[in-house]
Amino acid sequence: MRVYNFSAGPATMPLEVLERAQSELLDWRGSGMSVMEMSHRSPEFVGIAAEAEARMRSLLSLPDDYAVLFLQGGATGQFAGVPLNLTAPGATAAYVNTGAWSKKAITEAKKYLDVRVLADESASNYATVPPEGSLEVPADAAYLHYTLNETIGGVEFPYVPDAGEVPVVTDASSTILSRPLDVSRFGVVYAGAQKNLGPAGLVVVIVRKDLLGRARREVPSAIDWTAMAEADSMLNTPPTLAWYLVGLVLEWIEQQGGVAGMGERNRAKAELLYGAIDASDFYSNPVDPGARSWMNVPFLVPDGALEKPFVAQAAEAGLSGLGGHRSVGGMRASIYNAMPLEGVQALIDFMTEFERKNG
Ligand code: PMP
């Protein structure tokens, strides 16, 4: 029996994708072998890789002047990849701090350059994003980096910051393809796969081509965007199985009406869950309503002693992964693309019943 899995990542996958992968596992389309057994240089795998990239381009309506890279090392690798690929030693870059993942990106970037934090939302306990138009991006900044969706805090930017001529770089790990995104406003968009794209092991980097060729000499080859773009992301052996599975997920998103269709479904799911939380005196969500994430919904109960029973009883009822991040506690429901509305409704039904018993 499959449960509703609210884990923040690795996260729930579309059942249709798992079934398709299962049916192709031993013999991929008459090749007589599994995708995981194929040479990454074989025509079969090169085709799988190219198809996934083409689907990503079409789903995001990517202009031709963007490269799409499929790399390893996670979004964490790109916390270093961004400064190492975009700047020379001695550079300055602008960052926005909206929570845990911003902080990690900033800490890593400080190893390589001078970080200027333009906005720090600690005063609201990371329940807000800076108001639109409030960021004063220095003209000498090599780029502006922000975290599009804070997976732990459940804070999502409802707008793309304007940085003038300075390239905007965003960590879209926990929100990519959940709703339309105008990539032409960005220099770089990167995202770990294990939330909305597929299994762990792969990070997608979408980079405007004029930003290639700026890497430091010492950038590790495995995260060298320029070298990877020239090698179709196959400078070394890529995570072939993850790449194939991402391709299947992208095909599934197309069947759901693309990012527009996903966006409508995700809006409905988020409205349903936040609506239930707001309507109750028992549950609360601390995030500014204008910056609430559609993907990660943290919530609290009035008494911290009820958190463990909530998570345990929910798991018994087939609702898995609802514990908050270990750094913040509370509860968190991650409702990525693959979480159906029925799963959100089942969670709300459980919450209502738990409140009735404990409220
Ligand atoms: N950024 C965000 C927004 C994340 O949610 C995560 C993972 N939860 C990371 C970065 C780090 O990703 P990885 O573990 O793939 O390095």
mmCIF file of C-alpha atoms and ligand atoms in Angstrom:
data_model
loop_
_atom_site.group_PDB
_atom_site.id
_atom_site.type_symbol
_atom_site.label_atom_id
_atom_site.label_comp_id
_atom_site.label_asym_id
_atom_site.label_seq_id
_atom_site.Cartn_x
_atom_site.Cartn_y
_atom_site.Cartn_z
ATOM 1 C CA MET A 1 0.000 0.000 0.000
ATOM 2 C CA ARG A 2 1.340 3.443 -0.905
ATOM 3 C CA VAL A 3 1.120 6.235 1.624
ATOM 4 C CA TYR A 4 0.765 9.956 1.058
ATOM 5 C CA ASN A 5 4.375 11.093 1.451
ATOM 6 C CA PHE A 6 4.826 14.701 2.612
ATOM 7 C CA SER A 7 8.624 14.464 2.881
ATOM 8 C CA ALA A 8 10.572 17.586 1.878
ATOM 9 C CA GLY A 9 12.967 15.598 -0.276
ATOM 10 C CA PRO A 10 13.695 13.064 -1.486
ATOM 11 C CA ALA A 11 9.986 13.310 -2.006
ATOM 12 C CA THR A 12 6.946 11.654 -3.470
ATOM 13 C CA MET A 13 7.091 10.732 -7.154
ATOM 14 C CA PRO A 14 4.152 10.454 -9.556
ATOM 15 C CA LEU A 15 2.853 6.879 -9.384
ATOM 16 C CA GLU A 16 2.570 6.752 -13.181
ATOM 17 C CA VAL A 17 6.302 7.513 -13.435
ATOM 18 C CA LEU A 18 7.243 4.776 -10.986
ATOM 19 C CA GLU A 19 5.074 2.282 -12.851
ATOM 20 C CA ARG A 20 6.571 3.281 -16.171
ATOM 21 C CA ALA A 21 10.090 2.973 -14.759
ATOM 22 C CA GLN A 22 9.168 -0.416 -13.334
ATOM 23 C CA SER A 23 7.854 -1.633 -16.672
ATOM 24 C CA GLU A 24 11.054 -0.471 -18.403
ATOM 25 C CA LEU A 25 13.461 -1.495 -15.666
ATOM 26 C CA LEU A 26 14.753 -4.778 -17.095
ATOM 27 C CA ASP A 27 14.506 -3.983 -20.784
ATOM 28 C CA TRP A 28 14.347 -0.377 -21.851
ATOM 29 C CA ARG A 29 12.271 -0.294 -25.049
ATOM 30 C CA GLY A 30 13.709 -3.399 -26.633
ATOM 31 C CA SER A 31 17.342 -2.541 -25.921
ATOM 32 C CA GLY A 32 17.666 -5.718 -23.842
ATOM 33 C CA MET A 33 19.074 -3.809 -20.883
ATOM 34 C CA SER A 34 18.143 -1.456 -18.108
ATOM 35 C CA VAL A 35 18.903 2.253 -18.469
ATOM 36 C CA MET A 36 21.231 1.882 -15.488
ATOM 37 C CA GLU A 37 23.289 -0.646 -17.458
ATOM 38 C CA MET A 38 23.718 1.526 -20.548
ATOM 39 C CA SER A 39 26.870 3.363 -21.488
ATOM 40 C CA HIS A 40 26.292 7.069 -21.194
ATOM 41 C CA ARG A 41 27.885 7.321 -24.657
ATOM 42 C CA SER A 42 25.414 4.888 -26.242
ATOM 43 C CA PRO A 43 22.936 6.279 -28.767
ATOM 44 C CA GLU A 44 20.135 5.053 -26.520
ATOM 45 C CA PHE A 45 21.238 7.028 -23.496
ATOM 46 C CA VAL A 46 22.309 10.081 -25.494
ATOM 47 C CA GLY A 47 18.741 10.066 -26.849
ATOM 48 C CA ILE A 48 17.234 9.783 -23.360
ATOM 49 C CA ALA A 49 19.384 12.686 -22.187
ATOM 50 C CA ALA A 50 18.562 14.892 -25.157
ATOM 51 C CA GLU A 51 14.847 14.191 -24.798
ATOM 52 C CA ALA A 52 14.867 15.207 -21.134
ATOM 53 C CA GLU A 53 16.641 18.436 -21.985
ATOM 54 C CA ALA A 54 14.190 19.152 -24.805
ATOM 55 C CA ARG A 55 11.238 18.602 -22.464
ATOM 56 C CA MET A 56 12.774 20.909 -19.851
ATOM 57 C CA ARG A 57 13.293 23.587 -22.502
ATOM 58 C CA SER A 58 9.778 23.304 -23.782
ATOM 59 C CA LEU A 59 8.134 23.231 -20.329
ATOM 60 C CA LEU A 60 9.994 26.383 -19.282
ATOM 61 C CA SER A 61 9.742 28.000 -22.753
ATOM 62 C CA LEU A 62 13.500 28.484 -22.521
ATOM 63 C CA PRO A 63 15.036 30.920 -24.951
ATOM 64 C CA ASP A 64 17.862 29.457 -27.109
ATOM 65 C CA ASP A 65 20.455 31.561 -25.348
ATOM 66 C CA TYR A 66 20.202 29.415 -22.206
ATOM 67 C CA ALA A 67 22.184 26.229 -21.597
ATOM 68 C CA VAL A 68 20.635 23.415 -19.532
ATOM 69 C CA LEU A 69 23.125 21.366 -17.545
ATOM 70 C CA PHE A 70 22.495 18.101 -15.678
ATOM 71 C CA LEU A 71 25.162 17.918 -12.974
ATOM 72 C CA GLN A 72 25.998 16.177 -9.708
ATOM 73 C CA GLY A 73 26.856 17.554 -6.282
ATOM 74 C CA GLY A 74 23.349 18.788 -5.524
ATOM 75 C CA ALA A 75 22.217 22.331 -5.008
ATOM 76 C CA THR A 76 24.908 22.471 -2.330
ATOM 77 C CA GLY A 77 27.544 21.970 -5.016
ATOM 78 C CA GLN A 78 26.105 24.974 -6.824
ATOM 79 C CA PHE A 79 26.418 27.133 -3.710
ATOM 80 C CA ALA A 80 30.120 26.986 -4.659
ATOM 81 C CA GLY A 81 29.456 26.589 -8.372
ATOM 82 C CA VAL A 82 27.771 29.984 -8.617
ATOM 83 C CA PRO A 83 30.689 32.103 -7.307
ATOM 84 C CA LEU A 84 33.344 29.915 -8.944
ATOM 85 C CA ASN A 85 31.682 30.073 -12.362
ATOM 86 C CA LEU A 86 30.622 33.697 -12.353
ATOM 87 C CA THR A 87 33.441 35.620 -10.736
ATOM 88 C CA ALA A 88 37.160 36.234 -10.506
ATOM 89 C CA PRO A 89 38.924 36.384 -7.123
ATOM 90 C CA GLY A 90 38.226 39.637 -5.269
ATOM 91 C CA ALA A 91 34.682 39.967 -6.609
ATOM 92 C CA THR A 92 31.599 41.067 -4.699
ATOM 93 C CA ALA A 93 28.170 39.455 -4.961
ATOM 94 C CA ALA A 94 24.817 40.417 -3.470
ATOM 95 C CA TYR A 95 22.721 37.910 -1.494
ATOM 96 C CA VAL A 96 19.308 37.956 0.132
ATOM 97 C CA ASN A 97 18.874 36.032 3.373
ATOM 98 C CA THR A 98 15.382 34.589 3.749
ATOM 99 C CA GLY A 99 16.263 31.559 5.849
ATOM 100 C CA ALA A 100 18.187 28.330 6.218
ATOM 101 C CA TRP A 101 19.046 27.682 2.574
ATOM 102 C CA SER A 102 19.977 31.309 1.902
ATOM 103 C CA LYS A 103 22.321 31.126 4.864
ATOM 104 C CA LYS A 104 23.999 28.001 3.538
ATOM 105 C CA ALA A 105 24.444 29.616 0.139
ATOM 106 C CA ILE A 106 25.934 32.716 1.775
ATOM 107 C CA THR A 107 28.311 30.727 3.990
ATOM 108 C CA GLU A 108 29.611 28.811 0.996
ATOM 109 C CA ALA A 109 29.931 31.914 -1.197
ATOM 110 C CA LYS A 110 31.990 33.664 1.489
ATOM 111 C CA LYS A 111 34.768 31.158 0.843
ATOM 112 C CA TYR A 112 35.203 32.643 -2.609
ATOM 113 C CA LEU A 113 34.152 36.257 -2.625
ATOM 114 C CA ASP A 114 32.940 39.265 -0.711
ATOM 115 C CA VAL A 115 29.246 38.758 0.095
ATOM 116 C CA ARG A 116 27.000 41.754 0.579
ATOM 117 C CA VAL A 117 23.707 40.787 2.224
ATOM 118 C CA LEU A 118 21.132 43.245 0.893
ATOM 119 C CA ALA A 119 18.221 42.050 2.994
ATOM 120 C CA ASP A 120 18.085 39.818 6.040
ATOM 121 C CA GLU A 121 14.665 38.661 7.168
ATOM 122 C CA SER A 122 15.825 37.457 10.593
ATOM 123 C CA ALA A 123 13.789 40.208 12.299
ATOM 124 C CA SER A 124 10.572 38.416 11.250
ATOM 125 C CA ASN A 125 12.133 35.067 12.173
ATOM 126 C CA TYR A 126 12.303 34.418 8.431
ATOM 127 C CA ALA A 127 8.563 34.683 7.876
ATOM 128 C CA THR A 128 8.862 37.328 5.143
ATOM 129 C CA VAL A 129 10.585 38.282 1.921
ATOM 130 C CA PRO A 130 11.845 41.824 1.344
ATOM 131 C CA PRO A 131 9.165 44.058 -0.202
ATOM 132 C CA GLU A 132 9.224 44.263 -3.989
ATOM 133 C CA GLY A 133 11.429 47.131 -5.148
ATOM 134 C CA SER A 134 13.305 47.382 -1.835
ATOM 135 C CA LEU A 135 16.577 45.723 -2.871
ATOM 136 C CA GLU A 136 19.322 48.156 -3.754
ATOM 137 C CA VAL A 137 21.669 46.047 -5.793
ATOM 138 C CA PRO A 138 25.163 47.580 -6.026
ATOM 139 C CA ALA A 139 26.214 48.062 -9.637
ATOM 140 C CA ASP A 140 29.560 46.370 -8.912
ATOM 141 C CA ALA A 141 27.927 43.135 -7.698
ATOM 142 C CA ALA A 142 28.758 40.206 -9.974
ATOM 143 C CA TYR A 143 25.266 38.803 -9.405
ATOM 144 C CA LEU A 144 22.269 38.854 -7.064
ATOM 145 C CA HIS A 145 21.469 35.509 -5.425
ATOM 146 C CA TYR A 146 18.252 34.613 -3.658
ATOM 147 C CA THR A 147 16.412 31.458 -2.618
ATOM 148 C CA LEU A 148 13.188 31.299 -4.587
ATOM 149 C CA ASN A 149 11.584 28.956 -2.069
ATOM 150 C CA GLU A 150 12.878 28.283 1.438
ATOM 151 C CA THR A 151 12.107 24.609 1.909
ATOM 152 C CA ILE A 152 12.408 24.691 5.701
ATOM 153 C CA GLY A 153 10.759 28.030 6.466
ATOM 154 C CA GLY A 154 8.068 27.727 3.796
ATOM 155 C CA VAL A 155 8.749 31.190 2.369
ATOM 156 C CA GLU A 156 8.474 31.737 -1.376
ATOM 157 C CA PHE A 157 9.217 34.881 -3.374
ATOM 158 C CA PRO A 158 6.033 36.013 -5.126
ATOM 159 C CA TYR A 159 8.052 38.223 -7.502
ATOM 160 C CA VAL A 160 11.371 38.258 -9.365
ATOM 161 C CA PRO A 161 13.661 40.940 -7.906
ATOM 162 C CA ASP A 162 14.817 43.608 -10.303
ATOM 163 C CA ALA A 163 18.596 43.907 -10.261
ATOM 164 C CA GLY A 164 19.041 46.159 -13.270
ATOM 165 C CA GLU A 165 22.013 44.956 -15.312
ATOM 166 C CA VAL A 166 23.230 42.623 -12.561
ATOM 167 C CA PRO A 167 22.422 38.965 -13.355
ATOM 168 C CA VAL A 168 19.863 37.388 -11.030
ATOM 169 C CA VAL A 169 20.684 33.895 -9.764
ATOM 170 C CA THR A 170 18.135 31.786 -7.920
ATOM 171 C CA ASP A 171 18.022 28.514 -6.042
ATOM 172 C CA ALA A 172 14.744 27.027 -7.267
ATOM 173 C CA SER A 173 15.320 23.575 -5.756
ATOM 174 C CA SER A 174 11.972 23.231 -4.037
ATOM 175 C CA THR A 175 9.748 25.064 -6.486
ATOM 176 C CA ILE A 176 11.001 24.510 -10.031
ATOM 177 C CA LEU A 177 8.196 23.603 -12.465
ATOM 178 C CA SER A 178 5.544 24.053 -9.785
ATOM 179 C CA ARG A 179 4.165 27.092 -11.607
ATOM 180 C CA PRO A 180 5.197 29.306 -14.504
ATOM 181 C CA LEU A 181 8.569 31.060 -14.138
ATOM 182 C CA ASP A 182 9.919 33.608 -16.609
ATOM 183 C CA VAL A 183 13.474 32.295 -16.876
ATOM 184 C CA SER A 184 14.414 35.136 -19.241
ATOM 185 C CA ARG A 185 14.558 37.377 -16.147
ATOM 186 C CA PHE A 186 17.374 35.273 -14.694
ATOM 187 C CA GLY A 187 21.035 34.760 -15.379
ATOM 188 C CA VAL A 188 21.025 31.384 -13.633
ATOM 189 C CA VAL A 189 18.346 29.096 -12.192
ATOM 190 C CA TYR A 190 19.506 25.949 -10.413
ATOM 191 C CA ALA A 191 17.575 23.203 -8.688
ATOM 192 C CA GLY A 192 18.333 19.895 -7.027
ATOM 193 C CA ALA A 193 16.127 17.198 -8.510
ATOM 194 C CA GLN A 194 14.814 15.411 -5.454
ATOM 195 C CA LYS A 195 11.659 17.460 -4.898
ATOM 196 C CA ASN A 196 9.844 18.325 -8.118
ATOM 197 C CA LEU A 197 12.050 16.730 -10.773
ATOM 198 C CA GLY A 198 12.810 13.177 -9.753
ATOM 199 C CA PRO A 199 15.192 11.241 -7.542
ATOM 200 C CA ALA A 200 18.231 12.635 -5.753
ATOM 201 C CA GLY A 201 21.598 12.621 -7.491
ATOM 202 C CA LEU A 202 21.161 15.326 -10.042
ATOM 203 C CA VAL A 203 21.065 19.113 -10.089
ATOM 204 C CA VAL A 204 19.805 21.095 -13.055
ATOM 205 C CA VAL A 205 21.584 24.359 -13.865
ATOM 206 C CA ILE A 206 19.998 26.686 -16.402
ATOM 207 C CA VAL A 207 22.454 29.395 -17.365
ATOM 208 C CA ARG A 208 22.312 32.269 -19.828
ATOM 209 C CA LYS A 209 25.056 31.559 -22.312
ATOM 210 C CA ASP A 210 26.718 34.965 -22.111
ATOM 211 C CA LEU A 211 27.557 34.119 -18.474
ATOM 212 C CA LEU A 212 29.616 31.115 -19.540
ATOM 213 C CA GLY A 213 33.376 31.520 -19.914
ATOM 214 C CA ARG A 214 33.796 33.426 -16.651
ATOM 215 C CA ALA A 215 34.858 30.496 -14.466
ATOM 216 C CA ARG A 216 37.908 30.664 -12.259
ATOM 217 C CA ARG A 217 40.849 28.540 -13.299
ATOM 218 C CA GLU A 218 40.503 26.460 -10.136
ATOM 219 C CA VAL A 219 36.806 25.584 -10.576
ATOM 220 C CA PRO A 220 36.398 21.798 -10.242
ATOM 221 C CA SER A 221 35.629 20.310 -13.668
ATOM 222 C CA ALA A 222 32.522 18.562 -12.322
ATOM 223 C CA ILE A 223 30.886 21.925 -11.591
ATOM 224 C CA ASP A 224 32.489 23.915 -14.416
ATOM 225 C CA TRP A 225 29.439 25.135 -16.326
ATOM 226 C CA THR A 226 31.354 26.120 -19.446
ATOM 227 C CA ALA A 227 33.190 22.812 -19.733
ATOM 228 C CA MET A 228 29.998 20.916 -18.959
ATOM 229 C CA ALA A 229 27.986 22.891 -21.527
ATOM 230 C CA GLU A 230 30.617 22.080 -24.165
ATOM 231 C CA ALA A 231 30.433 18.395 -23.222
ATOM 232 C CA ASP A 232 26.604 18.167 -23.078
ATOM 233 C CA SER A 233 26.955 17.577 -19.299
ATOM 234 C CA MET A 234 28.979 14.438 -20.012
ATOM 235 C CA LEU A 235 32.485 15.552 -19.197
ATOM 236 C CA ASN A 236 32.350 12.620 -16.822
ATOM 237 C CA THR A 237 29.789 9.887 -16.203
ATOM 238 C CA PRO A 238 26.458 11.532 -15.406
ATOM 239 C CA PRO A 239 23.865 10.041 -13.020
ATOM 240 C CA THR A 240 22.206 8.207 -15.889
ATOM 241 C CA LEU A 241 19.309 6.612 -14.035
ATOM 242 C CA ALA A 242 18.336 9.877 -12.329
ATOM 243 C CA TRP A 243 18.519 11.718 -15.653
ATOM 244 C CA TYR A 244 16.200 9.148 -17.290
ATOM 245 C CA LEU A 245 13.738 9.383 -14.383
ATOM 246 C CA VAL A 246 13.718 13.176 -14.559
ATOM 247 C CA GLY A 247 12.811 12.795 -18.231
ATOM 248 C CA LEU A 248 9.833 10.618 -17.270
ATOM 249 C CA VAL A 249 8.730 13.178 -14.657
ATOM 250 C CA LEU A 250 8.958 15.970 -17.237
ATOM 251 C CA GLU A 251 6.801 13.940 -19.626
ATOM 252 C CA TRP A 252 4.290 13.469 -16.790
ATOM 253 C CA ILE A 253 4.245 17.247 -16.155
ATOM 254 C CA GLU A 254 3.485 17.791 -19.840
ATOM 255 C CA GLN A 255 0.535 15.429 -19.482
ATOM 256 C CA GLN A 256 -0.715 17.495 -16.520
ATOM 257 C CA GLY A 257 -0.955 20.588 -18.697
ATOM 258 C CA GLY A 258 2.633 21.748 -18.301
ATOM 259 C CA VAL A 259 3.667 24.316 -15.721
ATOM 260 C CA ALA A 260 0.423 26.249 -16.169
ATOM 261 C CA GLY A 261 -1.594 23.141 -15.330
ATOM 262 C CA MET A 262 0.723 22.296 -12.428
ATOM 263 C CA GLY A 263 0.412 25.855 -11.176
ATOM 264 C CA GLU A 264 -3.384 25.659 -11.072
ATOM 265 C CA ARG A 265 -3.294 22.352 -9.209
ATOM 266 C CA ASN A 266 -0.645 23.586 -6.797
ATOM 267 C CA ARG A 267 -2.523 26.800 -6.099
ATOM 268 C CA ALA A 268 -5.653 24.815 -5.284
ATOM 269 C CA LYS A 269 -3.718 22.464 -2.971
ATOM 270 C CA ALA A 270 -1.991 25.333 -1.148
ATOM 271 C CA GLU A 271 -5.218 27.329 -0.769
ATOM 272 C CA LEU A 272 -6.979 24.297 0.662
ATOM 273 C CA LEU A 273 -4.280 23.604 3.247
ATOM 274 C CA TYR A 274 -3.602 27.205 4.308
ATOM 275 C CA GLY A 275 -7.347 27.780 4.406
ATOM 276 C CA ALA A 276 -7.788 24.881 6.828
ATOM 277 C CA ILE A 277 -4.894 26.112 9.005
ATOM 278 C CA ASP A 278 -6.174 29.695 9.066
ATOM 279 C CA ALA A 279 -9.736 28.588 9.842
ATOM 280 C CA SER A 280 -8.551 26.713 12.940
ATOM 281 C CA ASP A 281 -7.543 28.142 16.309
ATOM 282 C CA PHE A 282 -5.476 25.026 16.908
ATOM 283 C CA TYR A 283 -3.065 25.069 13.942
ATOM 284 C CA SER A 284 -0.992 28.044 12.848
ATOM 285 C CA ASN A 285 1.399 28.984 10.074
ATOM 286 C CA PRO A 286 3.770 31.830 10.893
ATOM 287 C CA VAL A 287 4.563 32.994 7.355
ATOM 288 C CA ASP A 288 3.417 36.323 5.919
ATOM 289 C CA PRO A 289 0.424 35.353 3.712
ATOM 290 C CA GLY A 290 2.016 37.196 0.776
ATOM 291 C CA ALA A 291 5.136 35.006 0.956
ATOM 292 C CA ARG A 292 3.675 31.620 1.753
ATOM 293 C CA SER A 293 5.177 28.737 -0.145
ATOM 294 C CA TRP A 294 2.949 26.652 -2.384
ATOM 295 C CA MET A 295 5.304 23.722 -1.884
ATOM 296 C CA ASN A 296 6.306 23.553 1.799
ATOM 297 C CA VAL A 297 3.730 24.321 4.450
ATOM 298 C CA PRO A 298 5.101 24.455 8.012
ATOM 299 C CA PHE A 299 2.547 24.505 10.800
ATOM 300 C CA LEU A 300 2.422 24.422 14.585
ATOM 301 C CA VAL A 301 0.096 23.053 17.235
ATOM 302 C CA PRO A 302 -0.531 25.051 20.457
ATOM 303 C CA ASP A 303 1.432 22.626 22.627
ATOM 304 C CA GLY A 304 4.840 21.337 21.481
ATOM 305 C CA ALA A 305 4.181 18.096 23.377
ATOM 306 C CA LEU A 306 1.532 17.258 20.747
ATOM 307 C CA GLU A 307 4.008 17.343 17.853
ATOM 308 C CA LYS A 308 5.354 13.805 18.249
ATOM 309 C CA PRO A 309 1.879 12.262 18.663
ATOM 310 C CA PHE A 310 0.685 14.214 15.624
ATOM 311 C CA VAL A 311 3.494 12.922 13.421
ATOM 312 C CA ALA A 312 3.212 9.347 14.735
ATOM 313 C CA GLN A 313 -0.569 9.125 14.447
ATOM 314 C CA ALA A 314 -0.493 10.692 11.005
ATOM 315 C CA ALA A 315 2.027 8.069 9.887
ATOM 316 C CA GLU A 316 -0.299 5.340 11.196
ATOM 317 C CA ALA A 317 -3.056 6.879 9.114
ATOM 318 C CA GLY A 318 -0.891 6.652 5.974
ATOM 319 C CA LEU A 319 0.360 10.262 6.007
ATOM 320 C CA SER A 320 4.147 10.075 6.075
ATOM 321 C CA GLY A 321 6.968 12.600 6.533
ATOM 322 C CA LEU A 322 5.097 15.360 8.386
ATOM 323 C CA GLY A 323 7.761 16.190 10.976
ATOM 324 C CA GLY A 324 9.277 19.659 10.622
ATOM 325 C CA HIS A 325 12.956 20.049 9.763
ATOM 326 C CA ARG A 326 15.158 18.956 12.668
ATOM 327 C CA SER A 327 16.448 22.534 13.018
ATOM 328 C CA VAL A 328 13.018 24.094 13.630
ATOM 329 C CA GLY A 329 10.638 21.351 14.812
ATOM 330 C CA GLY A 330 6.894 21.719 14.374
ATOM 331 C CA MET A 331 5.262 20.076 11.413
ATOM 332 C CA ARG A 332 5.711 20.559 7.692
ATOM 333 C CA ALA A 333 3.712 19.265 4.760
ATOM 334 C CA SER A 334 5.619 19.308 1.479
ATOM 335 C CA ILE A 335 3.052 19.252 -1.284
ATOM 336 C CA TYR A 336 5.175 19.074 -4.419
ATOM 337 C CA ASN A 337 3.874 18.510 -7.932
ATOM 338 C CA ALA A 338 3.410 14.785 -7.391
ATOM 339 C CA MET A 339 1.195 15.194 -4.295
ATOM 340 C CA PRO A 340 -2.422 14.885 -5.436
ATOM 341 C CA LEU A 341 -5.220 17.057 -4.057
ATOM 342 C CA GLU A 342 -6.641 13.918 -2.418
ATOM 343 C CA GLY A 343 -3.475 13.691 -0.309
ATOM 344 C CA VAL A 344 -3.927 17.252 0.918
ATOM 345 C CA GLN A 345 -7.583 16.535 1.669
ATOM 346 C CA ALA A 346 -6.614 13.395 3.598
ATOM 347 C CA LEU A 347 -4.167 15.463 5.639
ATOM 348 C CA ILE A 348 -6.824 18.066 6.424
ATOM 349 C CA ASP A 349 -9.274 15.344 7.474
ATOM 350 C CA PHE A 350 -6.631 13.932 9.811
ATOM 351 C CA MET A 351 -5.828 17.403 11.195
ATOM 352 C CA THR A 352 -9.510 18.014 11.925
ATOM 353 C CA GLU A 353 -9.812 14.727 13.761
ATOM 354 C CA PHE A 354 -6.569 15.299 15.715
ATOM 355 C CA GLU A 355 -7.795 18.737 16.777
ATOM 356 C CA ARG A 356 -11.145 17.268 17.866
ATOM 357 C CA LYS A 357 -9.334 14.771 20.108
ATOM 358 C CA ASN A 358 -6.675 17.140 21.442
ATOM 359 C CA GLY A 359 -8.054 20.658 21.060
HETATM 360 N N1 PMP B 1 18.479 24.579 -1.533
HETATM 361 C C1 PMP B 1 17.225 24.286 -1.150
HETATM 362 C C2 PMP B 1 16.161 25.340 -1.280
HETATM 363 C C3 PMP B 1 16.934 23.029 -0.634
HETATM 364 O O1 PMP B 1 15.698 22.721 -0.244
HETATM 365 C C4 PMP B 1 17.965 22.056 -0.531
HETATM 366 C C5 PMP B 1 17.712 20.654 -0.021
HETATM 367 N N2 PMP B 1 16.680 20.464 0.809
HETATM 368 C C6 PMP B 1 19.249 22.421 -0.919
HETATM 369 C C7 PMP B 1 19.467 23.677 -1.434
HETATM 370 C C8 PMP B 1 20.395 21.461 -0.823
HETATM 371 O O2 PMP B 1 20.242 20.511 -1.813
HETATM 372 P P1 PMP B 1 21.173 19.253 -1.932
HETATM 373 O O3 PMP B 1 20.910 18.416 -0.728
HETATM 374 O O4 PMP B 1 20.718 18.640 -3.218
HETATM 375 O O5 PMP B 1 22.575 19.726 -1.991
#
